[in-house]
Coordinates of C-alpha atoms and ligand atoms in Angstrom, one line a residue:
X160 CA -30.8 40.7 2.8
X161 CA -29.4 42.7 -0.2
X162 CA -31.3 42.5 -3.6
X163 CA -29.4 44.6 -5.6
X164 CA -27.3 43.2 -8.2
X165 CA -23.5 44.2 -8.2
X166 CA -22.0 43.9 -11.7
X167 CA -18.8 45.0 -13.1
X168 CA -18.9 47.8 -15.4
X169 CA -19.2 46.6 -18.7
X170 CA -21.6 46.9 -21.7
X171 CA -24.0 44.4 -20.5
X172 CA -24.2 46.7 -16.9
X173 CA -24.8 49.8 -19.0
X174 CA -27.4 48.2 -20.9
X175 CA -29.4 46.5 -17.7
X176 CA -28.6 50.0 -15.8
X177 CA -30.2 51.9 -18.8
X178 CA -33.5 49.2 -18.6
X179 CA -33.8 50.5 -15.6
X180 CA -33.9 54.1 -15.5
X181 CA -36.4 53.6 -18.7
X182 CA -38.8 51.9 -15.9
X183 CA -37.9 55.5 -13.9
X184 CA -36.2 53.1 -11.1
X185 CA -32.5 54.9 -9.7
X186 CA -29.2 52.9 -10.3
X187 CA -25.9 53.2 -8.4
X188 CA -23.2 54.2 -10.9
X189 CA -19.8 55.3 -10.4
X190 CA -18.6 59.0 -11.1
X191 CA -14.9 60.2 -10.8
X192 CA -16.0 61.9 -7.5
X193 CA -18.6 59.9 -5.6
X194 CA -20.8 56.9 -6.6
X195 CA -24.2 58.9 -7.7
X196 CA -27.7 57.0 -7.2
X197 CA -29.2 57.9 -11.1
X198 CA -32.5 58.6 -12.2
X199 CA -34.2 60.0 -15.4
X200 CA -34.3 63.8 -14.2
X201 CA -37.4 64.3 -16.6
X202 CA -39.7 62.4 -14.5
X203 CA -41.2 63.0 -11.0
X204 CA -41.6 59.4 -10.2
X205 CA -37.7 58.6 -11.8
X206 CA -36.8 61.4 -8.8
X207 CA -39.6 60.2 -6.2
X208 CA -37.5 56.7 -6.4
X209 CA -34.4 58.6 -5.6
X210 CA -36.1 60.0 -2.4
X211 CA -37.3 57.0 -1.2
X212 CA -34.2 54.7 -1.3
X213 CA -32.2 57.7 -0.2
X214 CA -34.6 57.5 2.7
X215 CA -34.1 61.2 2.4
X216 CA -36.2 63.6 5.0
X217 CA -36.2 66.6 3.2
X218 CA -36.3 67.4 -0.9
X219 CA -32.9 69.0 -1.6
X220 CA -32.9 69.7 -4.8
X221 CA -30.8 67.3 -7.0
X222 CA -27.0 67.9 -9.1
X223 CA -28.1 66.8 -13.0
X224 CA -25.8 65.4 -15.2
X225 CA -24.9 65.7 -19.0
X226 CA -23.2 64.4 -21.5
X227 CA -21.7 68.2 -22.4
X228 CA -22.0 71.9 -22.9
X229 CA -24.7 70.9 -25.6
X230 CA -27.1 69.3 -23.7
X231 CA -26.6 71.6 -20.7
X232 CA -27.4 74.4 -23.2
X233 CA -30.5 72.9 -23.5
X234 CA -31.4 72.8 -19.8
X235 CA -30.6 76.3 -18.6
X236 CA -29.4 79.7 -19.7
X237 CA -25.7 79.8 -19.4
X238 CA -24.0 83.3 -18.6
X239 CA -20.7 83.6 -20.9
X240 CA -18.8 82.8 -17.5
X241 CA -20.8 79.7 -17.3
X242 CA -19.6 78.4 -20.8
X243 CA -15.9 79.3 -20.4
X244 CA -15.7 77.1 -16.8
X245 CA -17.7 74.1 -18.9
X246 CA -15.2 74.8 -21.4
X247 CA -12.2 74.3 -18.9
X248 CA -13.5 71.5 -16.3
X249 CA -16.1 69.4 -18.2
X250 CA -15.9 66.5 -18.6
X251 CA -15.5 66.9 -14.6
X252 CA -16.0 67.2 -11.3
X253 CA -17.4 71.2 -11.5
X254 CA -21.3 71.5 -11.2
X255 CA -22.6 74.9 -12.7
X256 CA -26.1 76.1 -11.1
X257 CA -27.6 78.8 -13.5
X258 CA -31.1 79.5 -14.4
X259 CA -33.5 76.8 -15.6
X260 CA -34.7 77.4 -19.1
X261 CA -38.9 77.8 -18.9
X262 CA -39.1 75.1 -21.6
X263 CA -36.6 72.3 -20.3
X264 CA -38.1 69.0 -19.4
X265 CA -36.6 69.0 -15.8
X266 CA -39.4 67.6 -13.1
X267 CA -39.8 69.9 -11.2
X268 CA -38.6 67.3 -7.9
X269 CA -35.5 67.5 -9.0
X270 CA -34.8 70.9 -8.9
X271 CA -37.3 71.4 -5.7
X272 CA -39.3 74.1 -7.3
X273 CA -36.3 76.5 -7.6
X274 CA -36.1 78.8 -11.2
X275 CA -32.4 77.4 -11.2
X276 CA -30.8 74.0 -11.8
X277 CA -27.3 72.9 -11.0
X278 CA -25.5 70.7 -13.9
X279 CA -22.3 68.8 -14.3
X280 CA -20.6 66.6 -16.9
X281 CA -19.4 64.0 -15.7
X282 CA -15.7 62.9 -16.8
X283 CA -16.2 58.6 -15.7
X284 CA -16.6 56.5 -18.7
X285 CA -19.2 54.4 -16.9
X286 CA -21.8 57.3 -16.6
X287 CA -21.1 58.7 -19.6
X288 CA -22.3 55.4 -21.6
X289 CA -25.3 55.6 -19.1
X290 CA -25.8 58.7 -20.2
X291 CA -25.5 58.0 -23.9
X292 CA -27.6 55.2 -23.9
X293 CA -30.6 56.6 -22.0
X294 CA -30.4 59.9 -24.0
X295 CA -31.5 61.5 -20.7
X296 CA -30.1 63.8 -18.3
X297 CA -29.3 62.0 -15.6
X298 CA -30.7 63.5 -11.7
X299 CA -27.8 61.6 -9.4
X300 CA -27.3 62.4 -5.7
X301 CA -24.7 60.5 -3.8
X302 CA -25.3 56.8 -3.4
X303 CA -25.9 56.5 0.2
X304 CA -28.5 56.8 2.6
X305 CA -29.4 60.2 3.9
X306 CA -26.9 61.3 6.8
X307 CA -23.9 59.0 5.7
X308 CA -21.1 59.2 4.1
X309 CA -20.7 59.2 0.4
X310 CA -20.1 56.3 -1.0
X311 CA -16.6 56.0 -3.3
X312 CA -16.6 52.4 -3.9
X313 CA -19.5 49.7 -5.0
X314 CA -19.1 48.3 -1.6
X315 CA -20.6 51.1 0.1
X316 CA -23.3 51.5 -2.0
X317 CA -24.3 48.1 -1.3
X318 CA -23.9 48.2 2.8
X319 CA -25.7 51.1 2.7
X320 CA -28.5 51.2 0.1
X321 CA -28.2 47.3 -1.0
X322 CA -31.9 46.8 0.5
X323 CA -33.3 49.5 -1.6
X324 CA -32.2 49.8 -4.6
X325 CA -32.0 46.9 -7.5
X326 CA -28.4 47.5 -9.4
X327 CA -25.1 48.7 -8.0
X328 CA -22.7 49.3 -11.9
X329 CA -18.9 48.4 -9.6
X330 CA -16.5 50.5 -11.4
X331 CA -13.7 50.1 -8.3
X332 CA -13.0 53.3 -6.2
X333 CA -13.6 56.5 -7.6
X334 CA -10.9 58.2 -8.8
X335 CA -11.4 62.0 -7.3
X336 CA -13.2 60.6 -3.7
X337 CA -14.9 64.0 -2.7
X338 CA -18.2 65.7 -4.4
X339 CA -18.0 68.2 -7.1
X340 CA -17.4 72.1 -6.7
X341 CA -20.8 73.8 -6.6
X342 CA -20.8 77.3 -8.2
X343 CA -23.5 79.7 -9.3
X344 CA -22.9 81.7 -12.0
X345 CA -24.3 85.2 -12.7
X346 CA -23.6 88.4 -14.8
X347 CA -21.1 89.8 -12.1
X348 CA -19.1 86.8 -11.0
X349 CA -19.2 83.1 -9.1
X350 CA -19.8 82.1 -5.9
X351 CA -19.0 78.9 -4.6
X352 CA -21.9 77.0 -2.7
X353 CA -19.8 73.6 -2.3
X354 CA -16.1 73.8 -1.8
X355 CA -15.0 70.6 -3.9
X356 CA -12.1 69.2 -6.1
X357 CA -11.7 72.4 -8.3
X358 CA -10.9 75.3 -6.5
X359 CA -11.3 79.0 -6.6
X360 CA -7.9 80.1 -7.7
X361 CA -8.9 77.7 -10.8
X362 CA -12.2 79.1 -11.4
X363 CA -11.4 82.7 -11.1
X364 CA -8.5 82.0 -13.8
X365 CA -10.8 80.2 -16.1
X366 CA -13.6 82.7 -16.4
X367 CA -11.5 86.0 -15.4
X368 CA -14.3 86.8 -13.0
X369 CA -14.5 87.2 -9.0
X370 CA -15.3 84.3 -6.8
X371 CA -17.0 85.0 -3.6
X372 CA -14.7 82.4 -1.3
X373 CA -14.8 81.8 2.0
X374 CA -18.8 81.9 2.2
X375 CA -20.0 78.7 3.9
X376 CA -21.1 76.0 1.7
X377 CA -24.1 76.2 2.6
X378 CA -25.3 79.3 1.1
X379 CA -28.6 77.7 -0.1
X380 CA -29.5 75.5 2.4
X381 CA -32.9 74.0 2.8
X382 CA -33.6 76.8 5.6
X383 CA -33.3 79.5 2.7
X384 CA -34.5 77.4 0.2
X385 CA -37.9 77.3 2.1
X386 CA -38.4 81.2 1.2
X387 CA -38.3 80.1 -2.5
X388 CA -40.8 78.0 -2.4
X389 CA -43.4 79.1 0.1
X390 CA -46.4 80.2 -0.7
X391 CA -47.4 83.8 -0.7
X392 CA -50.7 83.4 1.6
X393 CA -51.1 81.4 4.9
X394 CA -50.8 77.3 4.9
X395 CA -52.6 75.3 7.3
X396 CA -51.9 72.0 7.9
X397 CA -53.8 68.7 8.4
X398 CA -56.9 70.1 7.6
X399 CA -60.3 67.3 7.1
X400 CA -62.3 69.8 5.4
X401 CA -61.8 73.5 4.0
X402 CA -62.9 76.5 5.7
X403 CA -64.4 79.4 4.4
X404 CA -61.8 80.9 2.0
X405 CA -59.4 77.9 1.8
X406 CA -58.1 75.9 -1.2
X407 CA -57.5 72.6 -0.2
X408 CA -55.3 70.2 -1.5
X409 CA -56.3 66.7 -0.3
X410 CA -54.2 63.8 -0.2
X411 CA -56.2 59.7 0.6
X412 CA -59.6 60.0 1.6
X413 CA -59.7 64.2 2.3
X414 CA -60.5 64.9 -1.6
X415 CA -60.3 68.3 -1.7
X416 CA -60.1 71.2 -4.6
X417 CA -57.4 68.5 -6.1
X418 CA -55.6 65.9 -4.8
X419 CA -51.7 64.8 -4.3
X420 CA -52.8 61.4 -4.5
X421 CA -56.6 60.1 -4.8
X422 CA -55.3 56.6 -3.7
X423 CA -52.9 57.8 -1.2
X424 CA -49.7 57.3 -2.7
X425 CA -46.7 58.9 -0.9
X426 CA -44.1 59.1 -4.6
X427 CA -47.3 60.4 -6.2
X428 CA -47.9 63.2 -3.4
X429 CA -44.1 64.2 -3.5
X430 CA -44.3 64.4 -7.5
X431 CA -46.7 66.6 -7.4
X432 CA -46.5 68.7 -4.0
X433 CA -44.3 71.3 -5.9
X434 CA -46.3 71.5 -8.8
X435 CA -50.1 71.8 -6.7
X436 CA -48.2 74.6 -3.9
X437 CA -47.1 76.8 -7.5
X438 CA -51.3 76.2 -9.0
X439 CA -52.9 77.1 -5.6
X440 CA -50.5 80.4 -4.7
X441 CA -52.1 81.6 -8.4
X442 CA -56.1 80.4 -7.2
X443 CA -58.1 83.0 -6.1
X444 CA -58.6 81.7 -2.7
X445 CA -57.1 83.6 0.4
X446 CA -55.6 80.5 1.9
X447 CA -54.7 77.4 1.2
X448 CA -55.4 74.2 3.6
X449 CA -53.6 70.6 3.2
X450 CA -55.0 67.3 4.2
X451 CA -52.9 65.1 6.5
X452 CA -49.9 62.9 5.0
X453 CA -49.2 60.6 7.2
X454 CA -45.0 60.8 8.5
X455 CA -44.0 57.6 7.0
X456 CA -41.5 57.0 3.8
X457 CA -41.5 60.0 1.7
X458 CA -44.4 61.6 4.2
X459 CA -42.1 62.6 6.1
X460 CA -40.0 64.8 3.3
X461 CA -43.2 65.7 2.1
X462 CA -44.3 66.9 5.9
X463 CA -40.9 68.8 6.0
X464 CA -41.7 70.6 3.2
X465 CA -45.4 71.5 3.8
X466 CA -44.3 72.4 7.4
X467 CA -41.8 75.1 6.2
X468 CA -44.4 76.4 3.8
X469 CA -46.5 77.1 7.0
X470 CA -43.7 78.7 8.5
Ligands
LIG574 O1 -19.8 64.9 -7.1 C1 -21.1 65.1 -7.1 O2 -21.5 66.3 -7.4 C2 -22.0 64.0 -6.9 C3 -21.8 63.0 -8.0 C4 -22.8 61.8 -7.9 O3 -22.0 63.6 -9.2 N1 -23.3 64.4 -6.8 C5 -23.8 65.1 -5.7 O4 -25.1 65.5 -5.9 O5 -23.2 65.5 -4.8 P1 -26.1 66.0 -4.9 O6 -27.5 65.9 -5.5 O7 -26.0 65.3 -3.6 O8 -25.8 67.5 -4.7 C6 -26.9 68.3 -4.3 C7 -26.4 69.7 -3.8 C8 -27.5 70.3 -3.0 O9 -27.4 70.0 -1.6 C9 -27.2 71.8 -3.2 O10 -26.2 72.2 -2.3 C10 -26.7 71.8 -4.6 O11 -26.3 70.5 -5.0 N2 -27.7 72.3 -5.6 C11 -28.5 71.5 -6.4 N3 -29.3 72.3 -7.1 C12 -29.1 73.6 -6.7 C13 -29.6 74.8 -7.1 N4 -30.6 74.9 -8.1 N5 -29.2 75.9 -6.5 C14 -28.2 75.8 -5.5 N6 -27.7 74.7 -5.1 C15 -28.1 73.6 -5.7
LIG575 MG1 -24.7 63.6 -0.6

């Protein structure tokens, strides 16, 4: 039985979908590539909710969208390359990943812990109002369930994610059908991390710098994204108690030096996991120790994660 509501996009669906992602819940809203499943990036649980009805198993880290070059500016430190592609393609389907500024309010869920953060302007009227209204950037993987297809009309949203999530905004089918061009942006050139509707010959004659084609799209899958994130001293895993030299983070009833969740609360744990792995690589203890999650709902992107950082 579906429970999300389906309505057409309009100003009364932008103002329900913005009620929504005040109470940090995600909403399905159409984008000119894909239909994207929004949440306020500046709050873990917003992102936690993405997880969950996502029913993804691991935290990749998440595209945020913007209104424009502005309010990107005041998310992350854009190389001159970066500003001349926003320049070009934005409003669009072009995501820019460049480094996170230390003072944006980005949780750090959405990005997974990395230093960088990828953004994109979107060009669809519907989630620009969205983002007008919440004044927000706006943390919005595809609309579908993990290890589908991406959804490119309101009717796939609601076969696949119908059950999980409370508004579908129907804004017909998406007008470019295929997820934005990923690129990362540095001092010496691009390289492209998702091959997408704008392609390299385009950048490279926007910015007048080198793109690295050809490299898979891949590049920073959540094999290598594990190294960013793992902790500089040995992990163990479903630990009771600590041992001699251990800081450990408990999770339920296993209290520990500090806790994911005193009452056991999976979108809790996964809010803070990133946050408690950075505070006990800086402790003075040796090694750190984590109390059993158990491998249901988010436990079980929470378990991915804790098991690469025992790696
Ligand atoms: O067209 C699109 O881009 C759609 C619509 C809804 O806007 N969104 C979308 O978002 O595809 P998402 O969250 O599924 O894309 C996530 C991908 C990750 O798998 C990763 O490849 C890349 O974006 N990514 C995100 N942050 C990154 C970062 N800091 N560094 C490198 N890659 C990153
Ligand atoms: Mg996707």
């Amino acid at each position: 039985m579906n429970r999300a509501l389906v309505l057409p996009y309009d100003a009364t669906a932008i103002a329900e979908a913005a009620r929504l992602i005040a109470e940090a819940k995600p909403v399905a809203m159409p984008t000119e590539t894909v239909y994207g499943l929004a949440a306020d990036a500046t709050r873990g649980e917003a992102v936690a909710a993405i997880y969950a009805a996502k029913g993804r198993p691991s935290f990749n880290p998440l595209i945020v969208h913007v209104l424009d070059l502005a309010a990107a500016e005041a998310l992350a430190e854009l190389p001159a390359g970066a500003r001349k592609l926003a320049g070009t393609f934005w409003p669009g389907p072009l995501t820019i990943v460049a480094p996170l500024r230390t003072d944006a309010p980005i949780a750090a869920l959405a990005t997974a812990g990395l230093p960088t953060v990828a953004l994109r302007s979107p060009a669809h009227p519907a989630m620009r109002d969205l983002l007008r209204a919440c004044g927000k950037p706006l943390a919005a993987p595809s609309a579908n369930a993990s290890g589908t297809i991406s959804p490119t009309q309101a009717g796939h949203v609601l076969r696949s994610l119908g059950r999980s999530i409370d508004l579908i905004v129907d804004g017909g089918p998406t007008s470019v059908g295929l997820e934005s061009t990923i690129v990362a942006v540095d001092g010496h050139g691009l390289r492209i991390l998702r091959p997408g509707p704008i392609t390299a010959d385009q950048l490279a004659d926007a910015s007048g710098l080198p793109v690295a084609v050809g490299v898979s799209g891949t590049i920073e899958a959540p094999g290598q994204l594990a190294q960013h994130y793992a902790p500089s001293k040995p992990v163990r895993l479903d630990a009771v108690e600590a041992r001699e030299g251990e800081w450990l983070i408990g999770f339920g009833p296993v209290a520990g030096n500090v806790s994911l969740s005193p009452s056991g609360d999976l979108s809790e744990a996964a809010v803070r996991l990133f946050e408690l792995l950075h505070e006990a690589d800086m402790k003075g203890a040796a090694r750190i120790a984590f109390a059993p999650i158990p491998e249901t709902g988010l436990g079980v992107a929470i378990n991915d994660r804790l098991r690469r950082a025992a790696a």
